[in-house]
Amino acid sequence: MTALTALETDAAIVVEHIARRERPVDGETIARLRREFPRLHRLFRALYGERPDGLESLLHLVDVALDARGERTAELKQLDRVRAADPAWFESERMLGGVCYVDRFAGDLDGVRRMIPYFRELGLTYLHLMPLFDRPDGDNDGGYAVSDYRTVDPALGTMADLRALASELREAGISLVLDFIFNHTSNEHEWAKRALAGDPVYENFYLIFPDRELPDAYERTTREIFPDDHPGSFVPLTDGRWIWATFYRFQWDLNYANPDVFTAMAGEMLFLANQGVEILRMDAVAFIWKRLGTACESLPEAHLLLQAFNAVLRIAAPAVLFKSEAIVHPDEVQDYISPDECQLSYNPLQMALTWEALATRDARMLQLALDERHALPPGTAWVNYVRSHDDIGWTFADEDAARFGIDGGPHRRFLNDFYIGRFDGSFSRGYPFQENPRTGDARIAGTTASLAGIAAGDAGGEDRVVLAHALAMSTGGIPLLYLGDEVAQLNDDTFQDDPERRGDSRWAHRPLRSTARYAQRFDKSTVAGRVFTRLRGLIEVRAATPEFAGNALVPFHTPHDAVVGFMRPAADGGGGAVLVLANVGDATAAIRPETTSGLEDSAMDLVRGVPVELGRGVVLPAHGFVWLRVRRR
């Protein structure tokens, strides 16, 4: 039987199945299913085609998608149509993201609702609320151990509160972003409890083995992610069995080789979409498929799974986008980005190399990344961030570092020492996260202000904060602010006094919202006021600069190792562009006229709002930058 015949045969079975459904399906949904079914069918056969229950599982999945579409509100169906008419909406120069923990920033969901006027003042169009679902008490990885995807943590509110907030945010022009934590559940999820109790259906939802034979075989090729919590990839159960737990011992990996797991998680995904979520952050995408003898990261099936989830969304909730979270080799990060997989992706390489450049006062590795690793397929965008809720890992490619005579391993250890403050002369006051004394590996935790020198009283601290955000705002895609950084909040060192948090240094950079600092945001005699005023000014300029839409970027090199340069061309292709030059060094950099000789002399400094004559050169102070509207000769 050919693939085409299989598709036709199975499509006919689906048509008959739909005709027997008690719940009717409208013509718009049928048309969408007809468009997406060949893709979904191909992906499902690639993942599960050898199983005797493969077609039955596919029919169940179609029912899940159609039921979710039928439950979608008229408001959200209208959003689907609006997004279809403007599929590049997320590429606008007006896009600006904010991210926060609900409890740390606003107390609860009602507190977030009360902050909407501030979000509008700041210019947000995208708000990522960190995991807010029911989770275990005590240590729960900041909410990334989910016990129920359909229940909000009672301390934060209810699902009805979340739906109402999503609607009110949308009215304010702000898209709600939530995590879809689909690699694992908490060990307190109902599925996990049933698996532990020996229910054969739910035992197959996880990867459970009776002894160490297969865990030992897998661990010969997998890596330890959180060695402080447990060695290897497995943890013991109370009955002597072993279960896969990539991250923390209370986070049990799901078994996507079982199609029932895929269908169940598709149902959870569509439930969230129907609450009004517009972007789902796909957590830990690299880890979702396992195969013996491999690292069990970024396997081909991981991409097929994401594409299949994408196809399900296109049927039931097509306005929703995926954002990839893949902290892997830079080449692998880009593999997840496409209109058919994840339309958005964090840009961990630019984030890490911004901090690398500030520590070394050398922008060459950052420049190389912009030159060679920035381009994306049409219909996609980076999410550029200075830091997030998570640690900073040095994810640059060793082969890129070698081009500058840098040995990747020792360089990472230097960066760790520098940002922890162990290196003589460091301006940073960060914490090590998951430091492994055996390998020397570690990652870095800290707020932007503490890492950039403000906590240490370094004279360049404020400029570094602004420079790092200026790069995130000008390189393309969606810039993302960790809320609190815009008023230069410092580390919360009190996490060390909390027995539930002292083992996770990332709580240092998740401080409670400082009412004092936010009250100072208009007072330029304060650090908070100066940083806020400068960042708010950049946000306003960016929103008024069409060249900053999309991802297109043209490298612009200077003779200065400390200066990173690029142009953001105008969409009309007429030779206009915005030239960005940024100096990560501690000394002034003078850009001579011959460097800009290919540009007309008259330019406009968009940040200062004054004309500039390029024939006189451009002077960049230490940690300074310019956004210049220019025209090619």
PDB file of C-alpha atoms in Angstrom, residues 232-498:
ATOM      1  CA  GLY A 232      22.238  10.496  35.931  1.00  0.00           C
ATOM      2  CA  SER A 233      18.778  10.504  34.350  1.00  0.00           C
ATOM      3  CA  PHE A 234      16.836   8.193  36.696  1.00  0.00           C
ATOM      4  CA  VAL A 235      15.607   8.251  40.274  1.00  0.00           C
ATOM      5  CA  PRO A 236      14.415   5.331  42.430  1.00  0.00           C
ATOM      6  CA  LEU A 237      10.774   4.782  43.291  1.00  0.00           C
ATOM      7  CA  THR A 238       9.664   3.622  46.701  1.00  0.00           C
ATOM      8  CA  ASP A 239       8.877   0.139  45.338  1.00  0.00           C
ATOM      9  CA  GLY A 240      12.398  -0.412  43.988  1.00  0.00           C
ATOM     10  CA  ARG A 241      11.686   0.528  40.364  1.00  0.00           C
ATOM     11  CA  TRP A 242      13.458   3.348  38.510  1.00  0.00           C
ATOM     12  CA  ILE A 243      11.807   6.227  36.643  1.00  0.00           C
ATOM     13  CA  TRP A 244      13.241   8.713  34.153  1.00  0.00           C
ATOM     14  CA  ALA A 245      13.680  12.183  35.661  1.00  0.00           C
ATOM     15  CA  THR A 246      15.846  14.412  33.468  1.00  0.00           C
ATOM     16  CA  PHE A 247      15.661  17.408  35.787  1.00  0.00           C
ATOM     17  CA  TYR A 248      14.565  17.147  39.412  1.00  0.00           C
ATOM     18  CA  ARG A 249      13.637  13.913  41.170  1.00  0.00           C
ATOM     19  CA  PHE A 250      10.030  15.098  41.494  1.00  0.00           C
ATOM     20  CA  GLN A 251       9.692  15.769  37.725  1.00  0.00           C
ATOM     21  CA  TRP A 252       8.962  12.531  35.860  1.00  0.00           C
ATOM     22  CA  ASP A 253       9.504  12.465  32.105  1.00  0.00           C
ATOM     23  CA  LEU A 254       6.563  11.502  29.903  1.00  0.00           C
ATOM     24  CA  ASN A 255       6.826   8.626  27.442  1.00  0.00           C
ATOM     25  CA  TYR A 256       5.987  10.079  24.030  1.00  0.00           C
ATOM     26  CA  ALA A 257       6.591   6.718  22.365  1.00  0.00           C
ATOM     27  CA  ASN A 258       3.055   6.051  23.649  1.00  0.00           C
ATOM     28  CA  PRO A 259       0.509   7.842  21.390  1.00  0.00           C
ATOM     29  CA  ASP A 260      -1.914   8.112  24.302  1.00  0.00           C
ATOM     30  CA  VAL A 261       0.579  10.465  25.958  1.00  0.00           C
ATOM     31  CA  PHE A 262       0.666  12.671  22.884  1.00  0.00           C
ATOM     32  CA  THR A 263      -3.135  12.808  22.698  1.00  0.00           C
ATOM     33  CA  ALA A 264      -3.503  13.482  26.402  1.00  0.00           C
ATOM     34  CA  MET A 265      -0.995  16.330  26.281  1.00  0.00           C
ATOM     35  CA  ALA A 266      -2.608  17.725  23.129  1.00  0.00           C
ATOM     36  CA  GLY A 267      -5.805  17.951  25.158  1.00  0.00           C
ATOM     37  CA  GLU A 268      -4.003  19.856  27.923  1.00  0.00           C
ATOM     38  CA  MET A 269      -2.438  22.177  25.326  1.00  0.00           C
ATOM     39  CA  LEU A 270      -5.795  22.960  23.717  1.00  0.00           C
ATOM     40  CA  PHE A 271      -7.381  23.539  27.110  1.00  0.00           C
ATOM     41  CA  LEU A 272      -4.793  26.251  27.772  1.00  0.00           C
ATOM     42  CA  ALA A 273      -5.317  27.729  24.310  1.00  0.00           C
ATOM     43  CA  ASN A 274      -9.023  27.998  25.070  1.00  0.00           C
ATOM     44  CA  GLN A 275      -8.323  29.955  28.250  1.00  0.00           C
ATOM     45  CA  GLY A 276      -7.000  32.745  26.023  1.00  0.00           C
ATOM     46  CA  VAL A 277      -3.293  31.946  25.947  1.00  0.00           C
ATOM     47  CA  GLU A 278      -1.815  33.284  22.697  1.00  0.00           C
ATOM     48  CA  ILE A 279       1.758  31.970  22.927  1.00  0.00           C
ATOM     49  CA  LEU A 280       2.893  28.730  24.532  1.00  0.00           C
ATOM     50  CA  ARG A 281       6.481  28.448  25.674  1.00  0.00           C
ATOM     51  CA  MET A 282       7.435  24.891  24.802  1.00  0.00           C
ATOM     52  CA  ASP A 283       9.559  23.874  27.755  1.00  0.00           C
ATOM     53  CA  ALA A 284      12.617  21.612  27.397  1.00  0.00           C
ATOM     54  CA  VAL A 285      11.890  20.767  23.760  1.00  0.00           C
ATOM     55  CA  ALA A 286      15.219  19.001  23.254  1.00  0.00           C
ATOM     56  CA  PHE A 287      14.441  16.238  25.765  1.00  0.00           C
ATOM     57  CA  ILE A 288      11.024  14.949  24.740  1.00  0.00           C
ATOM     58  CA  TRP A 289      12.087  11.773  22.890  1.00  0.00           C
ATOM     59  CA  LYS A 290      14.376   9.033  24.167  1.00  0.00           C
ATOM     60  CA  ARG A 291      16.398   6.418  22.287  1.00  0.00           C
ATOM     61  CA  LEU A 292      18.900   4.002  23.742  1.00  0.00           C
ATOM     62  CA  GLY A 293      22.482   4.684  22.695  1.00  0.00           C
ATOM     63  CA  THR A 294      21.967   8.420  22.136  1.00  0.00           C
ATOM     64  CA  ALA A 295      22.183  11.548  24.287  1.00  0.00           C
ATOM     65  CA  CYS A 296      18.353  11.586  24.199  1.00  0.00           C
ATOM     66  CA  GLU A 297      18.454  15.238  23.187  1.00  0.00           C
ATOM     67  CA  SER A 298      17.287  16.851  19.936  1.00  0.00           C
ATOM     68  CA  LEU A 299      16.395  13.537  18.322  1.00  0.00           C
ATOM     69  CA  PRO A 300      14.466  13.674  15.009  1.00  0.00           C
ATOM     70  CA  GLU A 301      11.284  12.517  16.731  1.00  0.00           C
ATOM     71  CA  ALA A 302      11.368  15.597  18.975  1.00  0.00           C
ATOM     72  CA  HIS A 303      10.868  17.713  15.874  1.00  0.00           C
ATOM     73  CA  LEU A 304       8.108  15.433  14.584  1.00  0.00           C
ATOM     74  CA  LEU A 305       6.295  15.762  17.905  1.00  0.00           C
ATOM     75  CA  LEU A 306       6.468  19.551  17.814  1.00  0.00           C
ATOM     76  CA  GLN A 307       5.220  19.599  14.225  1.00  0.00           C
ATOM     77  CA  ALA A 308       2.340  17.310  15.196  1.00  0.00           C
ATOM     78  CA  PHE A 309       1.381  19.537  18.136  1.00  0.00           C
ATOM     79  CA  ASN A 310       1.577  22.476  15.726  1.00  0.00           C
ATOM     80  CA  ALA A 311      -0.788  20.742  13.273  1.00  0.00           C
ATOM     81  CA  VAL A 312      -3.290  20.096  16.081  1.00  0.00           C
ATOM     82  CA  LEU A 313      -3.225  23.790  16.984  1.00  0.00           C
ATOM     83  CA  ARG A 314      -3.814  24.814  13.393  1.00  0.00           C
ATOM     84  CA  ILE A 315      -7.048  22.797  13.477  1.00  0.00           C
ATOM     85  CA  ALA A 316      -8.412  23.869  16.837  1.00  0.00           C
ATOM     86  CA  ALA A 317      -6.736  27.161  17.889  1.00  0.00           C
ATOM     87  CA  PRO A 318      -4.771  28.585  14.952  1.00  0.00           C
ATOM     88  CA  ALA A 319      -4.074  31.957  16.579  1.00  0.00           C
ATOM     89  CA  VAL A 320      -1.735  30.320  19.086  1.00  0.00           C
ATOM     90  CA  LEU A 321       2.023  30.308  18.504  1.00  0.00           C
ATOM     91  CA  PHE A 322       4.820  28.173  19.921  1.00  0.00           C
ATOM     92  CA  LYS A 323       7.991  29.550  21.472  1.00  0.00           C
ATOM     93  CA  SER A 324      10.903  27.134  21.662  1.00  0.00           C
ATOM     94  CA  GLU A 325      13.043  26.820  24.767  1.00  0.00           C
ATOM     95  CA  ALA A 326      16.102  24.904  23.575  1.00  0.00           C
ATOM     96  CA  ILE A 327      19.276  25.564  25.520  1.00  0.00           C
ATOM     97  CA  VAL A 328      21.475  23.429  23.312  1.00  0.00           C
ATOM     98  CA  HIS A 329      24.229  23.856  20.719  1.00  0.00           C
ATOM     99  CA  PRO A 330      23.495  26.930  18.572  1.00  0.00           C
ATOM    100  CA  ASP A 331      23.039  24.797  15.457  1.00  0.00           C
ATOM    101  CA  GLU A 332      20.381  22.744  17.232  1.00  0.00           C
ATOM    102  CA  VAL A 333      18.534  25.827  18.518  1.00  0.00           C
ATOM    103  CA  GLN A 334      17.737  26.906  14.979  1.00  0.00           C
ATOM    104  CA  ASP A 335      16.509  23.441  14.029  1.00  0.00           C
ATOM    105  CA  TYR A 336      13.382  24.015  16.114  1.00  0.00           C
ATOM    106  CA  ILE A 337      12.420  27.297  14.433  1.00  0.00           C
ATOM    107  CA  SER A 338       9.988  27.210  11.510  1.00  0.00           C
ATOM    108  CA  PRO A 339       6.351  28.136  10.823  1.00  0.00           C
ATOM    109  CA  ASP A 340       5.547  24.400  11.026  1.00  0.00           C
ATOM    110  CA  GLU A 341       7.295  23.855  14.355  1.00  0.00           C
ATOM    111  CA  CYS A 342       8.023  26.802  16.687  1.00  0.00           C
ATOM    112  CA  GLN A 343       7.418  30.234  15.205  1.00  0.00           C
ATOM    113  CA  LEU A 344       9.314  31.895  18.038  1.00  0.00           C
ATOM    114  CA  SER A 345      12.463  30.922  19.880  1.00  0.00           C
ATOM    115  CA  TYR A 346      14.544  32.219  22.708  1.00  0.00           C
ATOM    116  CA  ASN A 347      17.939  33.395  21.488  1.00  0.00           C
ATOM    117  CA  PRO A 348      20.235  31.927  24.162  1.00  0.00           C
ATOM    118  CA  LEU A 349      23.362  32.468  22.084  1.00  0.00           C
ATOM    119  CA  GLN A 350      22.939  36.244  21.815  1.00  0.00           C
ATOM    120  CA  MET A 351      22.063  36.432  25.511  1.00  0.00           C
ATOM    121  CA  ALA A 352      25.124  34.461  26.591  1.00  0.00           C
ATOM    122  CA  LEU A 353      27.487  36.275  24.239  1.00  0.00           C
ATOM    123  CA  THR A 354      26.245  39.688  25.366  1.00  0.00           C
ATOM    124  CA  TRP A 355      27.421  38.790  28.867  1.00  0.00           C
ATOM    125  CA  GLU A 356      30.592  37.216  27.461  1.00  0.00           C
ATOM    126  CA  ALA A 357      31.370  40.430  25.604  1.00  0.00           C
ATOM    127  CA  LEU A 358      30.791  42.598  28.681  1.00  0.00           C
ATOM    128  CA  ALA A 359      33.152  40.429  30.740  1.00  0.00           C
ATOM    129  CA  THR A 360      35.921  40.249  28.133  1.00  0.00           C
ATOM    130  CA  ARG A 361      35.400  43.751  26.692  1.00  0.00           C
ATOM    131  CA  ASP A 362      35.606  41.957  23.333  1.00  0.00           C
ATOM    132  CA  ALA A 363      32.596  41.802  20.991  1.00  0.00           C
ATOM    133  CA  ARG A 364      34.061  39.501  18.355  1.00  0.00           C
ATOM    134  CA  MET A 365      32.188  36.348  19.353  1.00  0.00           C
ATOM    135  CA  LEU A 366      28.931  38.298  19.597  1.00  0.00           C
ATOM    136  CA  GLN A 367      29.631  39.841  16.196  1.00  0.00           C
ATOM    137  CA  LEU A 368      30.247  36.396  14.703  1.00  0.00           C
ATOM    138  CA  ALA A 369      26.939  35.147  16.082  1.00  0.00           C
ATOM    139  CA  LEU A 370      25.090  38.064  14.493  1.00  0.00           C
ATOM    140  CA  ASP A 371      26.992  37.569  11.243  1.00  0.00           C
ATOM    141  CA  GLU A 372      26.443  33.831  10.886  1.00  0.00           C
ATOM    142  CA  ARG A 373      23.789  32.546  13.313  1.00  0.00           C
ATOM    143  CA  HIS A 374      21.112  35.221  13.341  1.00  0.00           C
ATOM    144  CA  ALA A 375      19.147  34.569  10.141  1.00  0.00           C
ATOM    145  CA  LEU A 376      15.800  32.785  10.504  1.00  0.00           C
ATOM    146  CA  PRO A 377      13.184  31.411   8.095  1.00  0.00           C
ATOM    147  CA  PRO A 378      10.379  33.766   7.022  1.00  0.00           C
ATOM    148  CA  GLY A 379       7.433  33.751   9.378  1.00  0.00           C
ATOM    149  CA  THR A 380       9.555  33.259  12.503  1.00  0.00           C
ATOM    150  CA  ALA A 381      11.278  35.483  15.037  1.00  0.00           C
ATOM    151  CA  TRP A 382      13.773  35.471  17.865  1.00  0.00           C
ATOM    152  CA  VAL A 383      12.836  36.368  21.406  1.00  0.00           C
ATOM    153  CA  ASN A 384      15.881  38.339  22.532  1.00  0.00           C
ATOM    154  CA  TYR A 385      16.490  38.628  26.244  1.00  0.00           C
ATOM    155  CA  VAL A 386      19.156  39.891  28.607  1.00  0.00           C
ATOM    156  CA  ARG A 387      18.301  37.310  31.234  1.00  0.00           C
ATOM    157  CA  SER A 388      15.358  35.152  32.245  1.00  0.00           C
ATOM    158  CA  HIS A 389      13.983  33.298  35.266  1.00  0.00           C
ATOM    159  CA  ASP A 390      16.590  30.628  34.547  1.00  0.00           C
ATOM    160  CA  ASP A 391      20.352  30.489  34.798  1.00  0.00           C
ATOM    161  CA  ILE A 392      22.857  31.837  32.263  1.00  0.00           C
ATOM    162  CA  GLY A 393      24.680  28.988  30.554  1.00  0.00           C
ATOM    163  CA  TRP A 394      27.561  29.544  28.157  1.00  0.00           C
ATOM    164  CA  THR A 395      25.969  27.951  25.096  1.00  0.00           C
ATOM    165  CA  PHE A 396      28.376  29.259  22.470  1.00  0.00           C
ATOM    166  CA  ALA A 397      29.884  26.771  20.022  1.00  0.00           C
ATOM    167  CA  ASP A 398      33.436  25.719  20.822  1.00  0.00           C
ATOM    168  CA  GLU A 399      34.270  25.793  17.120  1.00  0.00           C
ATOM    169  CA  ASP A 400      33.274  29.460  16.997  1.00  0.00           C
ATOM    170  CA  ALA A 401      35.463  30.274  19.991  1.00  0.00           C
ATOM    171  CA  ALA A 402      38.390  28.445  18.391  1.00  0.00           C
ATOM    172  CA  ARG A 403      38.296  30.870  15.466  1.00  0.00           C
ATOM    173  CA  PHE A 404      39.541  33.505  17.911  1.00  0.00           C
ATOM    174  CA  GLY A 405      42.063  31.220  19.597  1.00  0.00           C
ATOM    175  CA  ILE A 406      39.767  30.615  22.568  1.00  0.00           C
ATOM    176  CA  ASP A 407      39.498  27.211  24.239  1.00  0.00           C
ATOM    177  CA  GLY A 408      35.825  26.803  25.099  1.00  0.00           C
ATOM    178  CA  GLY A 409      36.169  24.857  28.365  1.00  0.00           C
ATOM    179  CA  PRO A 410      38.603  27.180  30.171  1.00  0.00           C
ATOM    180  CA  HIS A 411      36.753  30.203  28.788  1.00  0.00           C
ATOM    181  CA  ARG A 412      33.501  29.020  30.332  1.00  0.00           C
ATOM    182  CA  ARG A 413      35.250  28.533  33.675  1.00  0.00           C
ATOM    183  CA  PHE A 414      36.624  32.074  33.430  1.00  0.00           C
ATOM    184  CA  LEU A 415      33.134  33.439  32.719  1.00  0.00           C
ATOM    185  CA  ASN A 416      31.713  31.547  35.670  1.00  0.00           C
ATOM    186  CA  ASP A 417      34.415  32.903  37.969  1.00  0.00           C
ATOM    187  CA  PHE A 418      33.942  36.404  36.584  1.00  0.00           C
ATOM    188  CA  TYR A 419      30.181  36.558  37.098  1.00  0.00           C
ATOM    189  CA  ILE A 420      30.327  34.874  40.503  1.00  0.00           C
ATOM    190  CA  GLY A 421      32.792  37.613  41.497  1.00  0.00           C
ATOM    191  CA  ARG A 422      35.722  35.250  42.043  1.00  0.00           C
ATOM    192  CA  PHE A 423      37.800  36.859  39.316  1.00  0.00           C
ATOM    193  CA  ASP A 424      39.972  39.759  40.466  1.00  0.00           C
ATOM    194  CA  GLY A 425      38.503  43.028  39.258  1.00  0.00           C
ATOM    195  CA  SER A 426      35.069  41.603  38.421  1.00  0.00           C
ATOM    196  CA  PHE A 427      32.156  44.031  38.528  1.00  0.00           C
ATOM    197  CA  SER A 428      29.618  41.205  38.960  1.00  0.00           C
ATOM    198  CA  ARG A 429      27.852  39.886  42.032  1.00  0.00           C
ATOM    199  CA  GLY A 430      26.244  36.692  40.769  1.00  0.00           C
ATOM    200  CA  TYR A 431      25.750  33.221  42.207  1.00  0.00           C
ATOM    201  CA  PRO A 432      26.830  29.843  40.847  1.00  0.00           C
ATOM    202  CA  PHE A 433      23.972  27.524  39.907  1.00  0.00           C
ATOM    203  CA  GLN A 434      24.366  23.735  39.827  1.00  0.00           C
ATOM    204  CA  GLU A 435      28.133  23.956  40.179  1.00  0.00           C
ATOM    205  CA  ASN A 436      29.682  20.549  39.579  1.00  0.00           C
ATOM    206  CA  PRO A 437      33.014  20.269  41.419  1.00  0.00           C
ATOM    207  CA  ARG A 438      33.860  17.105  39.481  1.00  0.00           C
ATOM    208  CA  THR A 439      33.612  18.716  36.032  1.00  0.00           C
ATOM    209  CA  GLY A 440      33.973  22.405  36.919  1.00  0.00           C
ATOM    210  CA  ASP A 441      30.697  23.069  35.118  1.00  0.00           C
ATOM    211  CA  ALA A 442      28.332  25.729  36.443  1.00  0.00           C
ATOM    212  CA  ARG A 443      25.789  28.282  35.333  1.00  0.00           C
ATOM    213  CA  ILE A 444      25.167  31.782  36.617  1.00  0.00           C
ATOM    214  CA  ALA A 445      22.276  33.334  38.530  1.00  0.00           C
ATOM    215  CA  GLY A 446      21.711  37.016  39.219  1.00  0.00           C
ATOM    216  CA  THR A 447      19.578  40.000  38.295  1.00  0.00           C
ATOM    217  CA  THR A 448      20.808  42.152  35.427  1.00  0.00           C
ATOM    218  CA  ALA A 449      21.710  44.981  37.788  1.00  0.00           C
ATOM    219  CA  SER A 450      23.725  42.692  40.054  1.00  0.00           C
ATOM    220  CA  LEU A 451      25.539  40.997  37.185  1.00  0.00           C
ATOM    221  CA  ALA A 452      26.242  44.277  35.363  1.00  0.00           C
ATOM    222  CA  GLY A 453      27.942  46.048  38.265  1.00  0.00           C
ATOM    223  CA  ILE A 454      25.263  48.139  39.954  1.00  0.00           C
ATOM    224  CA  ALA A 455      25.321  45.995  43.101  1.00  0.00           C
ATOM    225  CA  ALA A 456      29.093  46.368  43.293  1.00  0.00           C
ATOM    226  CA  GLY A 457      28.884  50.140  42.871  1.00  0.00           C
ATOM    227  CA  ASP A 458      30.788  49.955  39.582  1.00  0.00           C
ATOM    228  CA  ALA A 459      30.662  53.228  37.658  1.00  0.00           C
ATOM    229  CA  GLY A 460      29.734  51.439  34.430  1.00  0.00           C
ATOM    230  CA  GLY A 461      26.910  49.351  35.890  1.00  0.00           C
ATOM    231  CA  GLU A 462      23.966  51.427  34.696  1.00  0.00           C
ATOM    232  CA  ASP A 463      25.443  51.813  31.230  1.00  0.00           C
ATOM    233  CA  ARG A 464      25.953  48.048  30.925  1.00  0.00           C
ATOM    234  CA  VAL A 465      22.305  47.412  31.875  1.00  0.00           C
ATOM    235  CA  VAL A 466      21.104  49.833  29.219  1.00  0.00           C
ATOM    236  CA  LEU A 467      23.581  48.594  26.601  1.00  0.00           C
ATOM    237  CA  ALA A 468      22.541  44.961  27.057  1.00  0.00           C
ATOM    238  CA  HIS A 469      18.881  45.878  26.641  1.00  0.00           C
ATOM    239  CA  ALA A 470      19.647  48.135  23.677  1.00  0.00           C
ATOM    240  CA  LEU A 471      21.163  45.124  21.897  1.00  0.00           C
ATOM    241  CA  ALA A 472      18.145  42.951  22.711  1.00  0.00           C
ATOM    242  CA  MET A 473      15.826  45.673  21.409  1.00  0.00           C
ATOM    243  CA  SER A 474      17.652  46.297  18.144  1.00  0.00           C
ATOM    244  CA  THR A 475      18.730  42.932  16.760  1.00  0.00           C
ATOM    245  CA  GLY A 476      15.256  41.840  15.644  1.00  0.00           C
ATOM    246  CA  GLY A 477      12.328  39.788  16.869  1.00  0.00           C
ATOM    247  CA  ILE A 478      10.678  40.359  20.242  1.00  0.00           C
ATOM    248  CA  PRO A 479      12.742  41.935  23.033  1.00  0.00           C
ATOM    249  CA  LEU A 480      11.933  40.510  26.439  1.00  0.00           C
ATOM    250  CA  LEU A 481      12.286  42.253  29.816  1.00  0.00           C
ATOM    251  CA  TYR A 482      12.419  40.335  33.074  1.00  0.00           C
ATOM    252  CA  LEU A 483      10.187  42.675  35.063  1.00  0.00           C
ATOM    253  CA  GLY A 484      12.151  44.364  37.791  1.00  0.00           C
ATOM    254  CA  ASP A 485      15.211  44.790  35.595  1.00  0.00           C
ATOM    255  CA  GLU A 486      13.750  48.016  34.201  1.00  0.00           C
ATOM    256  CA  VAL A 487      14.131  49.561  37.683  1.00  0.00           C
ATOM    257  CA  ALA A 488      17.485  47.847  38.350  1.00  0.00           C
ATOM    258  CA  GLN A 489      16.382  45.488  41.097  1.00  0.00           C
ATOM    259  CA  LEU A 490      19.253  43.744  42.835  1.00  0.00           C
ATOM    260  CA  ASN A 491      19.660  40.141  43.914  1.00  0.00           C
ATOM    261  CA  ASP A 492      17.429  38.880  46.700  1.00  0.00           C
ATOM    262  CA  ASP A 493      20.033  37.318  48.961  1.00  0.00           C
ATOM    263  CA  THR A 494      17.397  36.234  51.478  1.00  0.00           C
ATOM    264  CA  PHE A 495      16.677  33.092  49.469  1.00  0.00           C
ATOM    265  CA  GLN A 496      19.537  31.550  51.438  1.00  0.00           C
ATOM    266  CA  ASP A 497      17.422  31.803  54.602  1.00  0.00           C
ATOM    267  CA  ASP A 498      14.514  29.869  53.064  1.00  0.00           C
TER     268      ASP A 498
END
